PDB file of C-alpha atoms in Angstrom:
ATOM      1  CA  UNK A   1      37.972  31.693  21.779  1.00 49.00           C
ATOM      2  CA  UNK A   2      37.924  28.231  23.543  1.00 49.00           C
ATOM      3  CA  UNK A   3      39.922  25.278  22.373  1.00 50.00           C
ATOM      4  CA  UNK A   4      37.543  22.576  21.223  1.00 48.00           C
ATOM      5  CA  UNK A   5      40.225  20.064  20.408  1.00 50.00           C
ATOM      6  CA  UNK A   6      40.364  19.000  24.020  1.00 51.00           C
ATOM      7  CA  UNK A   7      36.531  18.454  24.202  1.00 53.00           C
ATOM      8  CA  UNK A   8      35.520  14.906  23.399  1.00 51.00           C
ATOM      9  CA  UNK A   9      31.928  14.016  22.949  1.00 49.00           C
ATOM     10  CA  UNK A  10      30.638  10.618  24.285  1.00 51.00           C
ATOM     11  CA  UNK A  11      30.037   8.037  21.593  1.00 48.00           C
ATOM     12  CA  UNK A  12      26.323   8.056  22.140  1.00 48.00           C
ATOM     13  CA  UNK A  13      26.091  11.745  21.428  1.00 46.00           C
ATOM     14  CA  UNK A  14      28.238  11.472  18.372  1.00 44.00           C
ATOM     15  CA  UNK A  15      26.140   8.563  16.992  1.00 46.00           C
ATOM     16  CA  UNK A  16      22.905  10.307  17.744  1.00 46.00           C
ATOM     17  CA  UNK A  17      23.912  13.290  15.619  1.00 46.00           C
ATOM     18  CA  UNK A  18      24.798  11.356  12.526  1.00 46.00           C
ATOM     19  CA  UNK A  19      21.994   8.901  12.569  1.00 45.00           C
ATOM     20  CA  UNK A  20      19.358   9.816   9.973  1.00 50.00           C
ATOM     21  CA  UNK A  21      16.090   8.094   9.120  1.00 55.00           C
ATOM     22  CA  UNK A  22      16.943   5.784   6.161  1.00 50.00           C
ATOM     23  CA  UNK A  23      14.283   5.373   3.620  1.00 52.00           C
ATOM     24  CA  UNK A  24      13.353   1.763   3.309  1.00 75.00           C
ATOM     25  CA  UNK A  25      14.731   0.584  -0.094  1.00 83.00           C
ATOM     26  CA  UNK A  26      11.575  -0.852  -1.326  1.00 80.00           C
ATOM     27  CA  UNK A  27       9.521   2.290  -0.519  1.00 85.00           C
ATOM     28  CA  UNK A  28      12.085   4.472  -2.193  1.00 87.00           C
ATOM     29  CA  UNK A  29      12.218   2.108  -5.313  1.00 88.00           C
ATOM     30  CA  UNK A  30       8.379   2.123  -5.625  1.00 89.00           C
ATOM     31  CA  UNK A  31       8.027   5.788  -4.975  1.00 91.00           C
ATOM     32  CA  UNK A  32      10.517   6.866  -7.677  1.00 93.00           C
ATOM     33  CA  UNK A  33       8.917   4.250 -10.042  1.00 94.00           C
ATOM     34  CA  UNK A  34       5.462   5.798  -9.278  1.00 95.00           C
ATOM     35  CA  UNK A  35       6.702   9.312 -10.010  1.00 96.00           C
ATOM     36  CA  UNK A  36       8.306   8.332 -13.271  1.00 96.00           C
ATOM     37  CA  UNK A  37       5.148   6.429 -14.267  1.00 96.00           C
ATOM     38  CA  UNK A  38       2.937   9.251 -13.365  1.00 97.00           C
ATOM     39  CA  UNK A  39       4.939  11.651 -15.413  1.00 96.00           C
ATOM     40  CA  UNK A  40       4.965   9.419 -18.516  1.00 95.00           C
ATOM     41  CA  UNK A  41       1.284   8.668 -18.094  1.00 95.00           C
ATOM     42  CA  UNK A  42       0.231  12.341 -17.746  1.00 94.00           C
ATOM     43  CA  UNK A  43       2.390  13.357 -20.634  1.00 92.00           C
ATOM     44  CA  UNK A  44       0.975  10.638 -22.830  1.00 91.00           C
ATOM     45  CA  UNK A  45      -2.686  11.233 -21.821  1.00 87.00           C
ATOM     46  CA  UNK A  46      -2.340  15.089 -22.424  1.00 75.00           C
ATOM     47  CA  UNK A  47      -4.812  15.832 -25.235  1.00 63.00           C
ATOM     48  CA  UNK A  48      -3.321  17.357 -28.379  1.00 68.00           C
ATOM     49  CA  UNK A  49      -5.945  18.939 -30.491  1.00 68.00           C
ATOM     50  CA  UNK A  50      -8.644  16.938 -28.987  1.00 70.00           C
ATOM     51  CA  UNK A  51     -11.046  17.764 -26.192  1.00 77.00           C
ATOM     52  CA  UNK A  52      -9.362  17.927 -22.788  1.00 77.00           C
ATOM     53  CA  UNK A  53     -10.730  15.370 -20.322  1.00 89.00           C
ATOM     54  CA  UNK A  54      -8.673  15.600 -17.026  1.00 92.00           C
ATOM     55  CA  UNK A  55     -11.139  13.547 -15.070  1.00 94.00           C
ATOM     56  CA  UNK A  56     -10.687  10.294 -17.051  1.00 94.00           C
ATOM     57  CA  UNK A  57      -6.956  11.003 -17.353  1.00 93.00           C
ATOM     58  CA  UNK A  58      -6.777  11.246 -13.542  1.00 96.00           C
ATOM     59  CA  UNK A  59      -8.631   7.944 -13.353  1.00 96.00           C
ATOM     60  CA  UNK A  60      -6.298   6.327 -15.737  1.00 95.00           C
ATOM     61  CA  UNK A  61      -3.250   7.354 -13.854  1.00 96.00           C
ATOM     62  CA  UNK A  62      -4.748   6.017 -10.605  1.00 97.00           C
ATOM     63  CA  UNK A  63      -5.913   2.817 -12.121  1.00 97.00           C
ATOM     64  CA  UNK A  64      -2.531   2.271 -13.887  1.00 97.00           C
ATOM     65  CA  UNK A  65      -0.739   2.825 -10.589  1.00 96.00           C
ATOM     66  CA  UNK A  66      -3.025   0.395  -8.784  1.00 96.00           C
ATOM     67  CA  UNK A  67      -2.509  -2.209 -11.561  1.00 96.00           C
ATOM     68  CA  UNK A  68       1.210  -1.724 -11.632  1.00 95.00           C
ATOM     69  CA  UNK A  69       1.591  -1.975  -7.921  1.00 93.00           C
ATOM     70  CA  UNK A  70      -0.458  -5.138  -7.721  1.00 92.00           C
ATOM     71  CA  UNK A  71       1.482  -6.575 -10.713  1.00 93.00           C
ATOM     72  CA  UNK A  72       4.794  -5.704  -9.204  1.00 90.00           C
ATOM     73  CA  UNK A  73       3.880  -7.158  -5.786  1.00 88.00           C
ATOM     74  CA  UNK A  74       2.523 -10.208  -7.457  1.00 89.00           C
ATOM     75  CA  UNK A  75       5.729 -10.678  -9.359  1.00 89.00           C
ATOM     76  CA  UNK A  76       7.446 -10.824  -5.956  1.00 83.00           C
ATOM     77  CA  UNK A  77       4.988 -13.540  -5.006  1.00 85.00           C
ATOM     78  CA  UNK A  78       5.713 -15.565  -8.181  1.00 87.00           C
ATOM     79  CA  UNK A  79       9.535 -15.228  -7.553  1.00 84.00           C
ATOM     80  CA  UNK A  80       9.122 -16.458  -4.005  1.00 80.00           C
ATOM     81  CA  UNK A  81       7.089 -19.397  -5.241  1.00 81.00           C
ATOM     82  CA  UNK A  82       9.726 -20.241  -8.034  1.00 81.00           C
ATOM     83  CA  UNK A  83      12.495 -20.126  -5.421  1.00 80.00           C
ATOM     84  CA  UNK A  84      10.922 -23.278  -3.712  1.00 77.00           C
ATOM     85  CA  UNK A  85       9.011 -21.484  -0.932  1.00 66.00           C
ATOM     86  CA  UNK A  86       5.566 -22.776  -2.027  1.00 62.00           C
ATOM     87  CA  UNK A  87       3.760 -22.318   1.286  1.00 63.00           C
ATOM     88  CA  UNK A  88       1.132 -19.612   1.220  1.00 61.00           C
ATOM     89  CA  UNK A  89       1.803 -17.158   3.861  1.00 72.00           C
ATOM     90  CA  UNK A  90       0.796 -13.585   4.891  1.00 79.00           C
ATOM     91  CA  UNK A  91       4.176 -12.507   3.723  1.00 76.00           C
ATOM     92  CA  UNK A  92       2.885 -12.946   0.182  1.00 75.00           C
ATOM     93  CA  UNK A  93       0.057 -10.424   0.867  1.00 80.00           C
ATOM     94  CA  UNK A  94       2.580  -8.166   2.462  1.00 83.00           C
ATOM     95  CA  UNK A  95       4.656  -8.344  -0.698  1.00 78.00           C
ATOM     96  CA  UNK A  96       1.734  -6.998  -2.711  1.00 81.00           C
ATOM     97  CA  UNK A  97       0.705  -4.494  -0.108  1.00 86.00           C
ATOM     98  CA  UNK A  98       4.349  -3.243   0.054  1.00 86.00           C
ATOM     99  CA  UNK A  99       3.859  -1.573  -3.249  1.00 89.00           C
ATOM    100  CA  UNK A 100       1.729   1.277  -1.725  1.00 93.00           C
ATOM    101  CA  UNK A 101       4.416   3.877  -2.342  1.00 93.00           C
ATOM    102  CA  UNK A 102       4.062   3.430  -6.030  1.00 94.00           C
ATOM    103  CA  UNK A 103       0.314   4.390  -5.725  1.00 95.00           C
ATOM    104  CA  UNK A 104       1.037   7.191  -3.264  1.00 96.00           C
ATOM    105  CA  UNK A 105       3.585   8.734  -5.644  1.00 96.00           C
ATOM    106  CA  UNK A 106       0.969   9.223  -8.309  1.00 97.00           C
ATOM    107  CA  UNK A 107      -1.540  10.906  -5.977  1.00 98.00           C
ATOM    108  CA  UNK A 108      -0.200  14.450  -6.494  1.00 97.00           C
ATOM    109  CA  UNK A 109      -0.572  13.931 -10.154  1.00 97.00           C
ATOM    110  CA  UNK A 110      -4.067  12.785  -9.753  1.00 97.00           C
ATOM    111  CA  UNK A 111      -4.790  15.732  -7.389  1.00 97.00           C
ATOM    112  CA  UNK A 112      -3.348  18.210  -9.953  1.00 96.00           C
ATOM    113  CA  UNK A 113      -5.583  16.720 -12.641  1.00 96.00           C
ATOM    114  CA  UNK A 114      -8.571  16.939 -10.360  1.00 96.00           C
ATOM    115  CA  UNK A 115      -7.941  20.601  -9.947  1.00 96.00           C
ATOM    116  CA  UNK A 116      -8.312  20.919 -13.746  1.00 95.00           C
ATOM    117  CA  UNK A 117     -11.564  18.914 -13.500  1.00 95.00           C
ATOM    118  CA  UNK A 118     -12.847  21.604 -11.004  1.00 94.00           C
ATOM    119  CA  UNK A 119     -11.963  24.149 -13.695  1.00 93.00           C
ATOM    120  CA  UNK A 120      -9.279  26.056 -11.759  1.00 94.00           C
ATOM    121  CA  UNK A 121      -6.769  25.259 -14.339  1.00 92.00           C
ATOM    122  CA  UNK A 122      -6.685  24.142 -17.946  1.00 92.00           C
ATOM    123  CA  UNK A 123      -5.552  20.581 -18.586  1.00 90.00           C
ATOM    124  CA  UNK A 124      -2.389  21.715 -20.207  1.00 90.00           C
ATOM    125  CA  UNK A 125      -1.477  23.685 -17.069  1.00 94.00           C
ATOM    126  CA  UNK A 126      -2.218  20.777 -14.898  1.00 94.00           C
ATOM    127  CA  UNK A 127      -0.086  18.609 -16.972  1.00 94.00           C
ATOM    128  CA  UNK A 128       2.798  21.098 -16.817  1.00 94.00           C
ATOM    129  CA  UNK A 129       2.383  21.450 -12.980  1.00 96.00           C
ATOM    130  CA  UNK A 130       2.315  17.637 -12.507  1.00 97.00           C
ATOM    131  CA  UNK A 131       5.483  17.204 -14.637  1.00 97.00           C
ATOM    132  CA  UNK A 132       7.234  19.958 -12.781  1.00 97.00           C
ATOM    133  CA  UNK A 133       6.171  18.541  -9.338  1.00 98.00           C
ATOM    134  CA  UNK A 134       7.333  15.087 -10.276  1.00 97.00           C
ATOM    135  CA  UNK A 135      10.634  16.270 -11.523  1.00 98.00           C
ATOM    136  CA  UNK A 136      11.260  18.231  -8.388  1.00 98.00           C
ATOM    137  CA  UNK A 137      10.198  15.348  -6.288  1.00 97.00           C
ATOM    138  CA  UNK A 138      12.611  13.016  -8.164  1.00 97.00           C
ATOM    139  CA  UNK A 139      15.416  15.516  -7.282  1.00 98.00           C
ATOM    140  CA  UNK A 140      14.270  15.289  -3.675  1.00 96.00           C
ATOM    141  CA  UNK A 141      14.172  11.531  -3.512  1.00 94.00           C
ATOM    142  CA  UNK A 142      17.682  11.254  -4.976  1.00 93.00           C
ATOM    143  CA  UNK A 143      19.149  13.946  -2.741  1.00 95.00           C
ATOM    144  CA  UNK A 144      17.427  12.397   0.405  1.00 92.00           C
ATOM    145  CA  UNK A 145      18.753   8.859  -0.532  1.00 90.00           C
ATOM    146  CA  UNK A 146      22.267  10.165  -0.934  1.00 92.00           C
ATOM    147  CA  UNK A 147      22.100  12.292   2.443  1.00 92.00           C
ATOM    148  CA  UNK A 148      20.787   9.257   4.306  1.00 88.00           C
ATOM    149  CA  UNK A 149      23.598   7.194   2.917  1.00 89.00           C
ATOM    150  CA  UNK A 150      26.034   9.724   4.480  1.00 91.00           C
ATOM    151  CA  UNK A 151      26.945  11.834   1.376  1.00 95.00           C
ATOM    152  CA  UNK A 152      27.613  15.485   1.756  1.00 96.00           C
ATOM    153  CA  UNK A 153      25.366  18.206   0.296  1.00 96.00           C
ATOM    154  CA  UNK A 154      27.321  18.690  -3.028  1.00 97.00           C
ATOM    155  CA  UNK A 155      27.207  14.932  -3.666  1.00 96.00           C
ATOM    156  CA  UNK A 156      23.606  14.590  -2.635  1.00 96.00           C
ATOM    157  CA  UNK A 157      22.627  17.374  -4.985  1.00 97.00           C
ATOM    158  CA  UNK A 158      24.547  15.764  -7.929  1.00 97.00           C
ATOM    159  CA  UNK A 159      22.630  12.433  -7.211  1.00 95.00           C
ATOM    160  CA  UNK A 160      19.280  14.323  -7.071  1.00 96.00           C
ATOM    161  CA  UNK A 161      20.165  16.150 -10.233  1.00 97.00           C
ATOM    162  CA  UNK A 162      20.809  12.866 -12.008  1.00 95.00           C
ATOM    163  CA  UNK A 163      17.483  11.546 -10.831  1.00 94.00           C
ATOM    164  CA  UNK A 164      15.896  14.760 -11.886  1.00 97.00           C
ATOM    165  CA  UNK A 165      17.166  14.182 -15.454  1.00 97.00           C
ATOM    166  CA  UNK A 166      14.541  11.475 -15.863  1.00 95.00           C
ATOM    167  CA  UNK A 167      11.767  13.919 -15.315  1.00 95.00           C
ATOM    168  CA  UNK A 168      13.371  16.433 -17.550  1.00 97.00           C
ATOM    169  CA  UNK A 169      13.746  13.799 -20.293  1.00 96.00           C
ATOM    170  CA  UNK A 170       9.919  13.185 -20.037  1.00 95.00           C
ATOM    171  CA  UNK A 171       9.221  16.890 -20.194  1.00 94.00           C
ATOM    172  CA  UNK A 172      11.457  17.307 -23.287  1.00 95.00           C
ATOM    173  CA  UNK A 173       9.837  14.315 -24.959  1.00 94.00           C
ATOM    174  CA  UNK A 174       6.441  15.704 -24.139  1.00 90.00           C
ATOM    175  CA  UNK A 175       7.384  19.122 -25.759  1.00 90.00           C
ATOM    176  CA  UNK A 176       8.861  17.514 -28.815  1.00 92.00           C
ATOM    177  CA  UNK A 177       5.813  15.139 -29.410  1.00 88.00           C
ATOM    178  CA  UNK A 178       3.225  17.782 -28.958  1.00 78.00           C
TER     179      UNK A 178
END
């Protein structure tokens, strides 16, 4: 067995091993917001006792995400304007377009609802699948953010678990209200 205590790695090698791709804070924020919004919308649009209409539900989820992303981006524009920076610049348009992760986060939910439109699943099954996917994705986002911040696996899993509680709360509320 060799003695590794005497071996020293150059700084560049050590740094390269611990550098992880950090999620942009705005993308992570918008993505998590989109996942929670998609879960709440799909749970609220789930027909109880009525005729299942997954197509219009998918459209509503997508349109709501587009409207929310545009509204959130425009709120940034208003805040920039209120801070005294009144000049119209391309950065304002970028503020609105930077909300794309919110829309991207709802696409799996829209896709699952479209599977129900195709008749492969019942709408209730699609809603359950979307809620489960979004809950697992919330765990993944929380754990990924913690890992890239330098936390160990146990701490990252706890962070992911706490984020996952939001999805579980929506699932429990959906079950209780239906």
